[in-house]
Amino acid sequence: MIEPQILDHPKDLLLRKERIPHIWCPGCGLGSVLSALMDALRTSGLDLKNVAVVSGIGCTGRAAGYLNLDGFHTTHGRAIPYATGLKLANPDLTVIVFSGDGDLAAIGGNHLIHAARRNVDLKVICANNFNYGMTGGQGGPTTPRLARTTTTSYGNVEKPFNLVQLMAACGASYVARWTSAHPHYMKIAMGEMLKKEGFSFLEVIAPCPTNFGRRNKLRDIKLLQRYLEQAVLESQPDIAKADIELDSPILCGKFVDLERTSYLAALREAISAKVKVYDFRGDGRVPLEEAPVKPAAAKAPGKPAEVPSERPIIERPVQIKLAGLGGQGIGLCGLIIGRAAAIFDHNQAVYTQEYSPEARGGASASSIIVASGQIHAPYVTEPDIMVVMAQGAYNKYQKDVRPGSRLIIDKDLVRPKDLPDSVRIQAIPATRLAEEIGQKVVANIVILGFFTALVPHISLTAMQKALKGSIPKGTEELNLRAFETGYDYGRGGTSDRA
Amino acid sequence: MGKDVLTGTYFLTGNEACAAGALAAGCRFFAGYPITPSSEIAERMSIRLPQVGGVYIQMEDEIASMAAILGASWAGAKSMTATSGPGISLMLENIGLGVMTETPCVVVNVMRGGPSTGLPTLVGQADVMQARWGSHGDYEIIALSPSSPQEAFDYTIRAFNLAETWRVPVILLMDEVVGHMRERVVIPEKKDIKVANRRGPSEPPGKFKIFKSKKDLIPEMPVAGQGYAVHVTGLTHDERGYPAIEWEAQEKLVSRLVQKIRLNSAKIASWEETGVEGAEIVLVSYGISTRICRAVREMAREKGINLGLLRLEIIWPFPEKRVREMAGRIKAFLTVEINYGQIALEVERCAAGKCLTRLVGHGGGTVHDPKKVFQAVEEIA
Ligand code: SF4
């Protein structure tokens, strides 16, 4: 007598057997879709170690958990962005999104259209059963008009999404539709998708007899029979005729199969031309064999700073405010002062800038506090020095000019008024001098040179070094000349109360 | 391959320093969505990541950004996103998924004034409680709060190291002022930067259970493509990662998620004490408000008032034990934060009536005026 031998079914290798039986109802279409995917995977020639399946929430979403592959069962609607992260961080992976119509087209609709638009390399299988099966059969964005669900008791009034049209319009590389009654064609389509670069999308009309069928008088196997009858198979289906009504034909076939530059290819192309070192695989992966290291602050080593001999000692923090109009480069002046003090004078400097919407155009200001010791509060509240380059800026910030402070202005552009006597005004025709050098745009650097000559808190060498490092290449000569002009003007003595 | 650590001395904004810290920590994937006042982090990452072999992608929203960094982490990359109030509200759904699936990643929240759209360009510190329990369900998380651009660099590295070590999304709670202000930032040599990496599987695929934890309550983490056929779900799951919808599984899993942080809080919590010994009054603060408190301490010193400062480097887990100890021997805690009382409640809870607890808070849009904080000090001195 021959002992009966129990062999593994070839598909078993792809299933987590310990997770079977699955949760799906008798007559549900999802099993056929999963089965077709397993067939397609088995014959794809892919190294299955590198295949990941991502799903969202719902009956279909459970599929990721039945396959013996890397599987990710994510939040409702978010399978596609999750899959995007997987794919981009490891382009060797073949990433399949397997989810339902509610998940992908309602709550995840935004992700769906953007992934198709980017043409990101994902294989999206959408099992469309026209309702929310898992939560008891509510209507959704693909529910046909007049169909009954638990939330459309009088018949659905909304026009449903035509998913294949939507995906084609968004730029998907591959778009097809079959029903779960067509396992062979499903498998072919899935096989093509697995080879395809870019975003590919397969809609499978799958019966949900338990909820959708029951409420639309198509119980048990009747719903599948109906889909089989309704299906129209065409080799070149016309996507304009792909709407689905309760009783309409369901047009099936391949709607789009184009060579479109995928997201990854576009990224490689765009970046490799400009950044020679580009390599997606690179060192993005975490080395896995290393033992964890105790978390510790990566404190800066605090090299003994080489203190420049001319470093100004600033006992009490000095507050500086610079104001001008957009385009005058007043922010750059602040940056240079900050860099000079913080990097080259080895003092402390805090730079802040106005970030209010009205700072776009119009008068704006930036502020620096410099000190030899620590600076705590970051904002300039009582400026010791104000530099103002335009009347508009003067009008706006005049309130900040305090008795006893120093006010540095462009002589031709600012007419100070209503100031306490104790304010020390120092003026320079910065814009005029800049024009004489050749370019009005360096007026800010002229005034910076002037500032350096007058103010003892930042050393000349530090300022020169910071200036060099802060201006575009090719403009060094002009900027240095502007700086010297302002500096010389300041050294030549300037009249208070210009 | 370009350099990931640009050693040198710079004058950087907190946001720029944060991006530099991320790269130094090994971050190679960034997904984000523009939002003030955090956008400079995304901008900087979009330039720098390609130079070091990483990927930057701008997603369609913050929900997608958060989902993408979780996916990238499971593909083996250290990943990050950066946002502000309205964006963090959208990310919370998937931060919960990150907690449940123990996915290392870093989420930067450059706090602005809220609720809702609030003050896009101005500072707030009111997302502190949200950082802790913003997503639904019960969990513990780690959140750090830098108070200068240098710390933005250092703490971003710490954030990645903590995320990799404890397998939890780590939140870097910056604020608008720290994000936008510039200061000197020293980027050390690459060899001087300590980088922690997640623990990979110690056994080959087969028997290996991907959510079976070690003694320290942290499971080893295989990633996609390694042959482990990982199963990762946001549902309550067993050690194999399979859904287990029953209270026993919930108890086992969620208690571990909570305890791996709580029981280790002595290792994780981090704070700085200044002048606390012998002080009658101790200021409690974090982020930008710390700096205001330092200014207040100087004012107090001039007036001969002995004022201590307890500054939270890591906000969550909160240094409960230390606050309890201190409460027994001081007169008062004064919490200084830009909100109407969030950490102040923690301080009050831990002080448990053993000393006075007061809040100096406001609704946001600016930092505290040191004079006003000092007034509050004088009132209870
Ligand atoms: S409820 Fe519907 S979709 Fe869900 S398993 Fe049952 S038949 Fe399938």
mmCIF file of N, CA, C and O in Angstrom, chain B residues 99-144:
data_model
loop_
_atom_site.group_PDB
_atom_site.id
_atom_site.type_symbol
_atom_site.label_atom_id
_atom_site.label_comp_id
_atom_site.label_asym_id
_atom_site.label_seq_id
_atom_site.Cartn_x
_atom_site.Cartn_y
_atom_site.Cartn_z
ATOM 1 N N VAL B 99 5.492 54.460 17.185
ATOM 2 C CA VAL B 99 5.632 53.981 18.561
ATOM 3 C C VAL B 99 5.263 52.500 18.625
ATOM 4 O O VAL B 99 5.982 51.674 19.180
ATOM 5 N N MET B 100 4.130 52.158 18.029
ATOM 6 C CA MET B 100 3.609 50.789 18.102
ATOM 7 C C MET B 100 4.531 49.800 17.402
ATOM 8 O O MET B 100 4.673 48.652 17.840
ATOM 9 N N THR B 101 5.158 50.246 16.307
ATOM 10 C CA THR B 101 6.010 49.336 15.537
ATOM 11 C C THR B 101 7.489 49.523 15.899
ATOM 12 O O THR B 101 8.356 48.969 15.246
ATOM 13 N N GLU B 102 7.755 50.362 16.918
ATOM 14 C CA GLU B 102 9.115 50.573 17.432
ATOM 15 C C GLU B 102 10.090 50.932 16.315
ATOM 16 O O GLU B 102 11.109 50.280 16.117
ATOM 17 N N THR B 103 9.717 51.964 15.608
ATOM 18 C CA THR B 103 10.484 52.392 14.446
ATOM 19 C C THR B 103 11.345 53.591 14.795
ATOM 20 O O THR B 103 10.819 54.665 15.102
ATOM 21 N N PRO B 104 12.660 53.458 14.743
ATOM 22 C CA PRO B 104 13.516 54.600 15.047
ATOM 23 C C PRO B 104 13.379 55.684 13.980
ATOM 24 O O PRO B 104 13.406 55.377 12.779
ATOM 25 N N CYS B 105 13.223 56.920 14.406
ATOM 26 C CA CYS B 105 13.192 58.044 13.477
ATOM 27 C C CYS B 105 13.177 59.326 14.321
ATOM 28 O O CYS B 105 12.962 59.263 15.521
ATOM 29 N N VAL B 106 13.445 60.437 13.682
ATOM 30 C CA VAL B 106 13.472 61.712 14.403
ATOM 31 C C VAL B 106 12.468 62.668 13.773
ATOM 32 O O VAL B 106 12.413 62.828 12.556
ATOM 33 N N VAL B 107 11.653 63.276 14.627
ATOM 34 C CA VAL B 107 10.654 64.241 14.181
ATOM 35 C C VAL B 107 10.996 65.582 14.833
ATOM 36 O O VAL B 107 11.006 65.691 16.052
ATOM 37 N N VAL B 108 11.287 66.563 14.005
ATOM 38 C CA VAL B 108 11.634 67.875 14.546
ATOM 39 C C VAL B 108 10.384 68.736 14.546
ATOM 40 O O VAL B 108 9.714 68.854 13.516
ATOM 41 N N ASN B 109 10.067 69.322 15.678
ATOM 42 C CA ASN B 109 8.959 70.278 15.757
ATOM 43 C C ASN B 109 9.532 71.628 16.166
ATOM 44 O O ASN B 109 9.917 71.823 17.310
ATOM 45 N N VAL B 110 9.609 72.543 15.198
ATOM 46 C CA VAL B 110 10.062 73.896 15.517
ATOM 47 C C VAL B 110 8.810 74.658 15.948
ATOM 48 O O VAL B 110 8.022 75.094 15.120
ATOM 49 N N MET B 111 8.649 74.770 17.258
ATOM 50 C CA MET B 111 7.359 75.238 17.794
ATOM 51 C C MET B 111 7.087 76.714 17.514
ATOM 52 O O MET B 111 7.958 77.570 17.679
ATOM 53 N N ARG B 112 5.875 76.980 17.093
ATOM 54 C CA ARG B 112 5.391 78.340 16.893
ATOM 55 C C ARG B 112 4.131 78.511 17.741
ATOM 56 O O ARG B 112 3.662 77.557 18.350
ATOM 57 N N GLY B 113 3.607 79.738 17.751
ATOM 58 C CA GLY B 113 2.426 79.977 18.572
ATOM 59 C C GLY B 113 1.192 79.305 17.992
ATOM 60 O O GLY B 113 0.976 79.337 16.783
ATOM 61 N N GLY B 114 0.364 78.698 18.812
ATOM 62 C CA GLY B 114 -0.884 78.063 18.397
ATOM 63 C C GLY B 114 -1.982 78.498 19.333
ATOM 64 O O GLY B 114 -1.773 79.436 20.097
ATOM 65 N N PRO B 115 -3.144 77.873 19.374
ATOM 66 C CA PRO B 115 -3.578 76.710 18.582
ATOM 67 C C PRO B 115 -3.787 77.047 17.106
ATOM 68 O O PRO B 115 -3.701 78.215 16.721
ATOM 69 N N SER B 116 -4.083 76.010 16.345
ATOM 70 C CA SER B 116 -4.354 76.111 14.911
ATOM 71 C C SER B 116 -3.210 76.822 14.202
ATOM 72 O O SER B 116 -2.059 76.674 14.581
ATOM 73 N N THR B 117 -3.524 77.628 13.205
ATOM 74 C CA THR B 117 -2.454 78.256 12.420
ATOM 75 C C THR B 117 -1.669 79.248 13.279
ATOM 76 O O THR B 117 -0.485 79.481 13.044
ATOM 77 N N GLY B 118 -2.341 79.831 14.249
ATOM 78 C CA GLY B 118 -1.661 80.634 15.264
ATOM 79 C C GLY B 118 -0.701 81.660 14.714
ATOM 80 O O GLY B 118 -1.074 82.507 13.906
ATOM 81 N N LEU B 119 0.535 81.576 15.173
ATOM 82 C CA LEU B 119 1.560 82.546 14.812
ATOM 83 C C LEU B 119 2.647 81.860 13.991
ATOM 84 O O LEU B 119 3.611 81.349 14.544
ATOM 85 N N PRO B 120 2.486 81.859 12.660
ATOM 86 C CA PRO B 120 3.431 81.081 11.842
ATOM 87 C C PRO B 120 4.892 81.476 12.026
ATOM 88 O O PRO B 120 5.765 80.628 11.960
ATOM 89 N N THR B 121 5.151 82.762 12.253
ATOM 90 C CA THR B 121 6.549 83.201 12.259
ATOM 91 C C THR B 121 7.064 83.462 13.666
ATOM 92 O O THR B 121 8.200 83.884 13.822
ATOM 93 N N LEU B 122 6.227 83.249 14.659
ATOM 94 C CA LEU B 122 6.634 83.638 16.008
ATOM 95 C C LEU B 122 6.611 82.458 16.983
ATOM 96 O O LEU B 122 5.875 81.494 16.814
ATOM 97 N N VAL B 123 7.401 82.632 18.023
ATOM 98 C CA VAL B 123 7.710 81.510 18.904
ATOM 99 C C VAL B 123 6.554 81.057 19.800
ATOM 100 O O VAL B 123 5.680 81.844 20.170
ATOM 101 N N GLY B 124 6.558 79.780 20.133
ATOM 102 C CA GLY B 124 5.671 79.204 21.134
ATOM 103 C C GLY B 124 6.375 78.006 21.757
ATOM 104 O O GLY B 124 7.373 77.523 21.233
ATOM 105 N N GLN B 125 5.876 77.574 22.908
ATOM 106 C CA GLN B 125 6.398 76.338 23.526
ATOM 107 C C GLN B 125 5.220 75.541 24.053
ATOM 108 O O GLN B 125 5.276 75.000 25.152
ATOM 109 N N ALA B 126 4.176 75.481 23.260
ATOM 110 C CA ALA B 126 2.941 74.915 23.789
ATOM 111 C C ALA B 126 2.649 73.513 23.244
ATOM 112 O O ALA B 126 1.559 73.000 23.430
ATOM 113 N N ASP B 127 3.630 72.896 22.589
ATOM 114 C CA ASP B 127 3.390 71.550 22.045
ATOM 115 C C ASP B 127 4.076 70.485 22.898
ATOM 116 O O ASP B 127 4.375 69.395 22.436
ATOM 117 N N VAL B 128 4.324 70.837 24.145
ATOM 118 C CA VAL B 128 5.123 69.961 24.997
ATOM 119 C C VAL B 128 4.315 68.743 25.426
ATOM 120 O O VAL B 128 4.779 67.602 25.361
ATOM 121 N N MET B 129 3.080 68.988 25.835
ATOM 122 C CA MET B 129 2.212 67.870 26.228
ATOM 123 C C MET B 129 1.807 67.065 24.996
ATOM 124 O O MET B 129 1.671 65.846 25.042
ATOM 125 N N GLN B 130 1.621 67.767 23.878
ATOM 126 C CA GLN B 130 1.273 67.070 22.642
ATOM 127 C C GLN B 130 2.395 66.109 22.243
ATOM 128 O O GLN B 130 2.146 65.006 21.766
ATOM 129 N N ALA B 131 3.642 66.551 22.459
ATOM 130 C CA ALA B 131 4.772 65.681 22.115
ATOM 131 C C ALA B 131 4.692 64.393 22.918
ATOM 132 O O ALA B 131 5.031 63.324 22.446
ATOM 133 N N ARG B 132 4.231 64.513 24.142
ATOM 134 C CA ARG B 132 4.208 63.339 25.005
ATOM 135 C C ARG B 132 3.105 62.359 24.643
ATOM 136 O O ARG B 132 3.341 61.170 24.514
ATOM 137 N N TRP B 133 1.894 62.851 24.510
ATOM 138 C CA TRP B 133 0.756 61.957 24.345
ATOM 139 C C TRP B 133 -0.166 62.407 23.220
ATOM 140 O O TRP B 133 -1.371 62.197 23.289
ATOM 141 N N GLY B 134 0.402 63.059 22.218
ATOM 142 C CA GLY B 134 -0.442 63.603 21.153
ATOM 143 C C GLY B 134 -1.157 62.547 20.347
ATOM 144 O O GLY B 134 -2.283 62.736 19.899
ATOM 145 N N SER B 135 -0.505 61.439 20.110
ATOM 146 C CA SER B 135 -1.165 60.372 19.369
ATOM 147 C C SER B 135 -2.046 59.598 20.342
ATOM 148 O O SER B 135 -1.812 59.632 21.543
ATOM 149 N N HIS B 136 -3.050 58.906 19.821
ATOM 150 C CA HIS B 136 -3.952 58.206 20.734
ATOM 151 C C HIS B 136 -3.268 56.965 21.313
ATOM 152 O O HIS B 136 -2.276 56.482 20.781
ATOM 153 N N GLY B 137 -3.828 56.494 22.392
ATOM 154 C CA GLY B 137 -3.264 55.312 23.035
ATOM 155 C C GLY B 137 -2.253 55.702 24.089
ATOM 156 O O GLY B 137 -1.923 56.872 24.266
ATOM 157 N N ASP B 138 -1.773 54.696 24.787
ATOM 158 C CA ASP B 138 -0.872 54.932 25.905
ATOM 159 C C ASP B 138 0.547 54.603 25.475
ATOM 160 O O ASP B 138 0.804 53.544 24.925
ATOM 161 N N TYR B 139 1.448 55.536 25.689
ATOM 162 C CA TYR B 139 2.830 55.261 25.307
ATOM 163 C C TYR B 139 3.769 56.230 25.992
ATOM 164 O O TYR B 139 3.337 57.181 26.633
ATOM 165 N N GLU B 140 5.046 55.967 25.869
ATOM 166 C CA GLU B 140 6.058 56.905 26.345
ATOM 167 C C GLU B 140 6.949 57.243 25.169
ATOM 168 O O GLU B 140 7.168 56.420 24.279
ATOM 169 N N ILE B 141 7.461 58.437 25.196
ATOM 170 C CA ILE B 141 8.262 58.893 24.070
ATOM 171 C C ILE B 141 9.464 59.657 24.613
ATOM 172 O O ILE B 141 9.550 59.914 25.805
ATOM 173 N N ILE B 142 10.384 59.997 23.730
ATOM 174 C CA ILE B 142 11.530 60.805 24.141
ATOM 175 C C ILE B 142 11.461 62.134 23.399
ATOM 176 O O ILE B 142 11.195 62.161 22.201
ATOM 177 N N ALA B 143 11.654 63.233 24.137
ATOM 178 C CA ALA B 143 11.667 64.551 23.485
ATOM 179 C C ALA B 143 12.791 65.392 24.059
ATOM 180 O O ALA B 143 12.981 65.440 25.277
ATOM 181 N N LEU B 144 13.537 66.040 23.193
ATOM 182 C CA LEU B 144 14.659 66.884 23.615
ATOM 183 C C LEU B 144 14.380 68.337 23.261
ATOM 184 O O LEU B 144 13.624 68.615 22.337
#
